[in-house]
């Protein structure tokens, strides 16, 4: 399990923002926690999967994509902020995230 | 992960949502991958996107330099039919249109080896309808991936009367290599998972047409009690034009095609108004604001009794279709329960819901 420090959320936020700025070619000033990933940036599941792979490596997470997917289907992250929140939960709970309500 | 013994070079045709999804899913399995796009401009876009992802993966440490270089050697993205030469398996994932698919197969055939297996990722057209030459009859098969491929652990293999055992064995072996569970179906029972959910979707459309419940009411009921995503929200995400094309095909394959009239009429109406869903920012819901709002709202909330009654109808549509599938010997109860849960991400499949309703099966 990854150790969550005060700085973890900032790191996650920075990674998520950098990812969308590069992948969706959006201006940093146009991006905020309320930005809708699909509607405002034409985002898709492939982007989410790539981000999860990045965090899996970065924090050495013991996670299976299919397990994470089960949680995501029930709790879809629509905005950048929600995606950051979800990533924090994945880092904290790893595969046990499916047991969360 | 090592490449399959028989299948070493895979062609993927189509760069839409599923074509791209399948390509990226297959990337770590060490196949030689040819990704054929519709034209040079699209191929260039896909190349740039692929390179960007690969560079980022190396930068973030997801892959090392050796893997980065190996992947570059294994992937070829372009628009030419002759690039498919040497493929052992070709997976077509273009627009769900019978004529377009047949034109494509006719165009690639001169470049394809005699032994190459051709698979269509069609979700609603029986594969035998897409066979354009006797030469490929025994090597043609339906291979239906679900989106997003990485998160859905199941694929449907649809064999025609002419699909050879060798083709089936190779495709089964390929699916094992890419870590997918399979549902093997014949054409009389093709696309069984979509047809299972079609019964719930059809029931929901009848309720809307009869003005019993609104889209939101139904989506809330389904999302909370049957499977995540609801019905109309799901349509909007898939695209109402794609749903319409699929439902028309399912109706044609059904012994009761009239049953789907109201569903087809509703989807036709949405398409005529260009309310295609997320891609046009409006469909059954309006996505222009941050919170999706339904485009059609009842002035009064329905009574709980109505909601409960309608939920029972939706559940029964789901359960009875599942029982019919098992009774017809299409697959086992356990497999269908697993596949339904895998497809929807729900905690319970149709048979567990039946048991909760004290319906013994």
PDB file of N, CA and C in Angstrom, chain A residues 19 22-25 34-36 38-40 44-50 53-54 57 65-66 69-70 73-74 78, chain B residues 21 24 52-53 56-57 59-62 147-148 150-151 153 179 228 278 281 287 289-292 342 344-345 347:
ATOM      1  N   UNK A  19      -1.323  15.752 -17.434  1.00  0.00           N
ATOM      2  CA  UNK A  19      -1.783  14.743 -18.386  1.00  0.00           C
ATOM      3  C   UNK A  19      -2.821  15.341 -19.339  1.00  0.00           C
ATOM      4  N   UNK A  22      -1.523  17.990 -21.797  1.00  0.00           N
ATOM      5  CA  UNK A  22      -0.787  17.410 -22.920  1.00  0.00           C
ATOM      6  C   UNK A  22      -1.687  16.591 -23.835  1.00  0.00           C
ATOM      7  N   UNK A  23      -2.472  15.712 -23.249  1.00  0.00           N
ATOM      8  CA  UNK A  23      -3.260  14.769 -24.057  1.00  0.00           C
ATOM      9  C   UNK A  23      -4.403  15.469 -24.798  1.00  0.00           C
ATOM     10  N   UNK A  24      -5.084  16.378 -24.137  1.00  0.00           N
ATOM     11  CA  UNK A  24      -6.248  17.029 -24.763  1.00  0.00           C
ATOM     12  C   UNK A  24      -5.888  18.373 -25.383  1.00  0.00           C
ATOM     13  N   UNK A  25      -4.625  18.732 -25.278  1.00  0.00           N
ATOM     14  CA  UNK A  25      -4.125  19.989 -25.834  1.00  0.00           C
ATOM     15  C   UNK A  25      -4.993  21.168 -25.407  1.00  0.00           C
ATOM     16  N   UNK A  34     -13.530  21.611 -11.842  1.00  0.00           N
ATOM     17  CA  UNK A  34     -14.907  21.425 -12.307  1.00  0.00           C
ATOM     18  C   UNK A  34     -14.975  21.054 -13.796  1.00  0.00           C
ATOM     19  N   UNK A  35     -13.842  21.071 -14.487  1.00  0.00           N
ATOM     20  CA  UNK A  35     -13.850  20.752 -15.918  1.00  0.00           C
ATOM     21  C   UNK A  35     -14.356  19.326 -16.134  1.00  0.00           C
ATOM     22  N   UNK A  36     -15.351  19.204 -17.032  1.00  0.00           N
ATOM     23  CA  UNK A  36     -15.906  17.887 -17.311  1.00  0.00           C
ATOM     24  C   UNK A  36     -15.019  17.152 -18.320  1.00  0.00           C
ATOM     25  N   UNK A  38     -15.320  14.350 -20.178  1.00  0.00           N
ATOM     26  CA  UNK A  38     -15.860  13.908 -21.472  1.00  0.00           C
ATOM     27  C   UNK A  38     -16.401  15.084 -22.275  1.00  0.00           C
ATOM     28  N   UNK A  39     -17.221  15.894 -21.644  1.00  0.00           N
ATOM     29  CA  UNK A  39     -17.917  16.944 -22.405  1.00  0.00           C
ATOM     30  C   UNK A  39     -17.014  18.116 -22.770  1.00  0.00           C
ATOM     31  N   UNK A  40     -16.149  18.520 -21.842  1.00  0.00           N
ATOM     32  CA  UNK A  40     -15.333  19.715 -22.102  1.00  0.00           C
ATOM     33  C   UNK A  40     -14.021  19.390 -22.804  1.00  0.00           C
ATOM     34  N   UNK A  44     -11.815  10.193 -22.720  1.00  0.00           N
ATOM     35  CA  UNK A  44     -12.418   8.862 -22.822  1.00  0.00           C
ATOM     36  C   UNK A  44     -11.783   7.909 -21.813  1.00  0.00           C
ATOM     37  N   UNK A  45     -12.273   6.689 -21.839  1.00  0.00           N
ATOM     38  CA  UNK A  45     -11.803   5.690 -20.877  1.00  0.00           C
ATOM     39  C   UNK A  45     -10.318   5.364 -21.047  1.00  0.00           C
ATOM     40  N   UNK A  46      -9.835   5.472 -22.290  1.00  0.00           N
ATOM     41  CA  UNK A  46      -8.416   5.174 -22.526  1.00  0.00           C
ATOM     42  C   UNK A  46      -7.522   6.108 -21.710  1.00  0.00           C
ATOM     43  N   UNK A  47      -7.945   7.355 -21.613  1.00  0.00           N
ATOM     44  CA  UNK A  47      -7.162   8.329 -20.835  1.00  0.00           C
ATOM     45  C   UNK A  47      -7.145   7.937 -19.361  1.00  0.00           C
ATOM     46  N   UNK A  48      -8.314   7.536 -18.879  1.00  0.00           N
ATOM     47  CA  UNK A  48      -8.406   7.122 -17.483  1.00  0.00           C
ATOM     48  C   UNK A  48      -7.474   5.930 -17.226  1.00  0.00           C
ATOM     49  N   UNK A  49      -7.516   4.960 -18.149  1.00  0.00           N
ATOM     50  CA  UNK A  49      -6.691   3.760 -17.981  1.00  0.00           C
ATOM     51  C   UNK A  49      -5.209   4.112 -17.953  1.00  0.00           C
ATOM     52  N   UNK A  50      -4.820   5.043 -18.827  1.00  0.00           N
ATOM     53  CA  UNK A  50      -3.405   5.430 -18.871  1.00  0.00           C
ATOM     54  C   UNK A  50      -2.997   6.108 -17.566  1.00  0.00           C
ATOM     55  N   UNK A  53      -2.456   3.551 -14.921  1.00  0.00           N
ATOM     56  CA  UNK A  53      -1.162   2.879 -15.116  1.00  0.00           C
ATOM     57  C   UNK A  53      -0.018   3.743 -14.576  1.00  0.00           C
ATOM     58  N   UNK A  54      -0.120   5.040 -14.829  1.00  0.00           N
ATOM     59  CA  UNK A  54       0.924   5.967 -14.356  1.00  0.00           C
ATOM     60  C   UNK A  54       0.975   5.963 -12.821  1.00  0.00           C
ATOM     61  N   UNK A  57       2.382   2.727 -11.279  1.00  0.00           N
ATOM     62  CA  UNK A  57       3.842   2.686 -11.295  1.00  0.00           C
ATOM     63  C   UNK A  57       4.419   3.656 -10.261  1.00  0.00           C
ATOM     64  N   UNK A  65      -6.660  -3.618 -13.003  1.00  0.00           N
ATOM     65  CA  UNK A  65      -7.533  -2.680 -13.728  1.00  0.00           C
ATOM     66  C   UNK A  65      -8.990  -3.119 -13.673  1.00  0.00           C
ATOM     67  N   UNK A  66      -9.208  -4.443 -13.805  1.00  0.00           N
ATOM     68  CA  UNK A  66     -10.595  -4.936 -13.834  1.00  0.00           C
ATOM     69  C   UNK A  66     -11.297  -4.688 -12.496  1.00  0.00           C
ATOM     70  N   UNK A  69     -12.003  -1.073 -12.326  1.00  0.00           N
ATOM     71  CA  UNK A  69     -13.094  -0.805 -13.267  1.00  0.00           C
ATOM     72  C   UNK A  69     -14.458  -1.009 -12.657  1.00  0.00           C
ATOM     73  N   UNK A  70     -14.577  -2.029 -11.808  1.00  0.00           N
ATOM     74  CA  UNK A  70     -15.873  -2.316 -11.178  1.00  0.00           C
ATOM     75  C   UNK A  70     -16.316  -1.138 -10.302  1.00  0.00           C
ATOM     76  N   UNK A  73     -17.248   1.963 -12.685  1.00  0.00           N
ATOM     77  CA  UNK A  73     -18.553   1.872 -13.345  1.00  0.00           C
ATOM     78  C   UNK A  73     -19.652   2.382 -12.416  1.00  0.00           C
ATOM     79  N   UNK A  74     -19.511   2.058 -11.133  1.00  0.00           N
ATOM     80  CA  UNK A  74     -20.537   2.463 -10.174  1.00  0.00           C
ATOM     81  C   UNK A  74     -20.363   3.901  -9.691  1.00  0.00           C
ATOM     82  N   UNK A  78     -16.719  12.314 -13.310  1.00  0.00           N
ATOM     83  CA  UNK A  78     -17.056  13.128 -14.481  1.00  0.00           C
ATOM     84  C   UNK A  78     -16.131  14.330 -14.625  1.00  0.00           C
TER      85      UNK A  78
ATOM     86  N   UNK B  21      -9.417   1.346 -28.845  1.00  0.00           N
ATOM     87  CA  UNK B  21      -9.443   0.636 -27.565  1.00  0.00           C
ATOM     88  C   UNK B  21      -8.811  -0.750 -27.704  1.00  0.00           C
ATOM     89  N   UNK B  24      -4.923  -0.465 -28.276  1.00  0.00           N
ATOM     90  CA  UNK B  24      -4.153  -0.181 -27.053  1.00  0.00           C
ATOM     91  C   UNK B  24      -4.221  -1.345 -26.065  1.00  0.00           C
ATOM     92  N   UNK B  52       2.692  10.047 -28.633  1.00  0.00           N
ATOM     93  CA  UNK B  52       2.556  10.894 -27.446  1.00  0.00           C
ATOM     94  C   UNK B  52       2.362  10.007 -26.199  1.00  0.00           C
ATOM     95  N   UNK B  53       1.491   9.024 -26.323  1.00  0.00           N
ATOM     96  CA  UNK B  53       1.231   8.112 -25.194  1.00  0.00           C
ATOM     97  C   UNK B  53       2.495   7.333 -24.821  1.00  0.00           C
ATOM     98  N   UNK B  56       5.030   9.469 -23.104  1.00  0.00           N
ATOM     99  CA  UNK B  56       4.608   9.797 -21.741  1.00  0.00           C
ATOM    100  C   UNK B  56       4.795   8.585 -20.825  1.00  0.00           C
ATOM    101  N   UNK B  57       4.486   7.388 -21.370  1.00  0.00           N
ATOM    102  CA  UNK B  57       4.640   6.186 -20.547  1.00  0.00           C
ATOM    103  C   UNK B  57       6.103   5.980 -20.151  1.00  0.00           C
ATOM    104  N   UNK B  59       8.346   8.438 -19.959  1.00  0.00           N
ATOM    105  CA  UNK B  59       8.674   9.556 -19.050  1.00  0.00           C
ATOM    106  C   UNK B  59       8.176   9.252 -17.626  1.00  0.00           C
ATOM    107  N   UNK B  60       7.009   8.641 -17.527  1.00  0.00           N
ATOM    108  CA  UNK B  60       6.434   8.369 -16.205  1.00  0.00           C
ATOM    109  C   UNK B  60       6.906   7.036 -15.627  1.00  0.00           C
ATOM    110  N   UNK B  61       7.745   6.325 -16.355  1.00  0.00           N
ATOM    111  CA  UNK B  61       8.300   5.074 -15.826  1.00  0.00           C
ATOM    112  C   UNK B  61       7.377   3.878 -15.967  1.00  0.00           C
ATOM    113  N   UNK B  62       6.281   4.029 -16.715  1.00  0.00           N
ATOM    114  CA  UNK B  62       5.375   2.891 -16.901  1.00  0.00           C
ATOM    115  C   UNK B  62       6.059   1.823 -17.751  1.00  0.00           C
ATOM    116  N   UNK B 147     -16.670  -2.395 -24.567  1.00  0.00           N
ATOM    117  CA  UNK B 147     -15.933  -1.174 -24.242  1.00  0.00           C
ATOM    118  C   UNK B 147     -16.094  -0.804 -22.777  1.00  0.00           C
ATOM    119  N   UNK B 148     -15.052  -0.394 -22.117  1.00  0.00           N
ATOM    120  CA  UNK B 148     -13.648  -0.407 -22.503  1.00  0.00           C
ATOM    121  C   UNK B 148     -13.037  -1.805 -22.333  1.00  0.00           C
ATOM    122  N   UNK B 150     -10.209  -3.068 -21.665  1.00  0.00           N
ATOM    123  CA  UNK B 150      -9.356  -3.398 -20.514  1.00  0.00           C
ATOM    124  C   UNK B 150     -10.166  -3.692 -19.252  1.00  0.00           C
ATOM    125  N   UNK B 151     -11.368  -3.161 -19.184  1.00  0.00           N
ATOM    126  CA  UNK B 151     -12.166  -3.318 -17.968  1.00  0.00           C
ATOM    127  C   UNK B 151     -13.243  -4.393 -18.081  1.00  0.00           C
ATOM    128  N   UNK B 153     -13.997  -8.148 -18.886  1.00  0.00           N
ATOM    129  CA  UNK B 153     -13.217  -9.384 -18.985  1.00  0.00           C
ATOM    130  C   UNK B 153     -13.832 -10.420 -19.924  1.00  0.00           C
ATOM    131  N   UNK B 179      -6.101 -12.799 -22.264  1.00  0.00           N
ATOM    132  CA  UNK B 179      -6.717 -12.843 -20.934  1.00  0.00           C
ATOM    133  C   UNK B 179      -8.183 -12.443 -20.926  1.00  0.00           C
ATOM    134  N   UNK B 228     -25.403  -0.536 -13.223  1.00  0.00           N
ATOM    135  CA  UNK B 228     -25.000   0.876 -13.286  1.00  0.00           C
ATOM    136  C   UNK B 228     -25.177   1.457 -14.692  1.00  0.00           C
ATOM    137  N   UNK B 278     -24.068  12.226 -26.033  1.00  0.00           N
ATOM    138  CA  UNK B 278     -22.891  12.993 -25.600  1.00  0.00           C
ATOM    139  C   UNK B 278     -22.199  13.678 -26.781  1.00  0.00           C
ATOM    140  N   UNK B 281     -23.768  16.684 -27.609  1.00  0.00           N
ATOM    141  CA  UNK B 281     -23.982  17.388 -26.324  1.00  0.00           C
ATOM    142  C   UNK B 281     -25.446  17.397 -25.888  1.00  0.00           C
ATOM    143  N   UNK B 287     -26.341  17.920 -22.122  1.00  0.00           N
ATOM    144  CA  UNK B 287     -25.005  17.915 -21.510  1.00  0.00           C
ATOM    145  C   UNK B 287     -24.276  19.247 -21.650  1.00  0.00           C
ATOM    146  N   UNK B 289     -24.665  21.907 -19.830  1.00  0.00           N
ATOM    147  CA  UNK B 289     -24.277  22.427 -18.521  1.00  0.00           C
ATOM    148  C   UNK B 289     -23.431  21.388 -17.796  1.00  0.00           C
ATOM    149  N   UNK B 290     -22.916  21.771 -16.657  1.00  0.00           N
ATOM    150  CA  UNK B 290     -22.076  20.844 -15.911  1.00  0.00           C
ATOM    151  C   UNK B 290     -22.860  19.620 -15.445  1.00  0.00           C
ATOM    152  N   UNK B 291     -24.111  19.840 -15.036  1.00  0.00           N
ATOM    153  CA  UNK B 291     -24.926  18.704 -14.619  1.00  0.00           C
ATOM    154  C   UNK B 291     -25.870  18.347 -15.749  1.00  0.00           C
ATOM    155  N   UNK B 292     -25.839  17.072 -16.162  1.00  0.00           N
ATOM    156  CA  UNK B 292     -26.727  16.641 -17.239  1.00  0.00           C
ATOM    157  C   UNK B 292     -28.182  16.766 -16.793  1.00  0.00           C
ATOM    158  N   UNK B 342     -20.008  -8.995 -15.472  1.00  0.00           N
ATOM    159  CA  UNK B 342     -18.769  -8.493 -16.064  1.00  0.00           C
ATOM    160  C   UNK B 342     -19.063  -7.344 -17.035  1.00  0.00           C
ATOM    161  N   UNK B 344     -21.776  -5.358 -17.144  1.00  0.00           N
ATOM    162  CA  UNK B 344     -22.383  -4.155 -16.566  1.00  0.00           C
ATOM    163  C   UNK B 344     -21.610  -3.584 -15.382  1.00  0.00           C
ATOM    164  N   UNK B 345     -20.784  -4.409 -14.756  1.00  0.00           N
ATOM    165  CA  UNK B 345     -20.110  -3.945 -13.541  1.00  0.00           C
ATOM    166  C   UNK B 345     -21.034  -4.013 -12.336  1.00  0.00           C
ATOM    167  N   UNK B 347     -23.118  -5.724  -9.132  1.00  0.00           N
ATOM    168  CA  UNK B 347     -22.785  -6.722  -8.122  1.00  0.00           C
ATOM    169  C   UNK B 347     -23.612  -7.987  -8.308  1.00  0.00           C
TER     170      UNK B 347
END
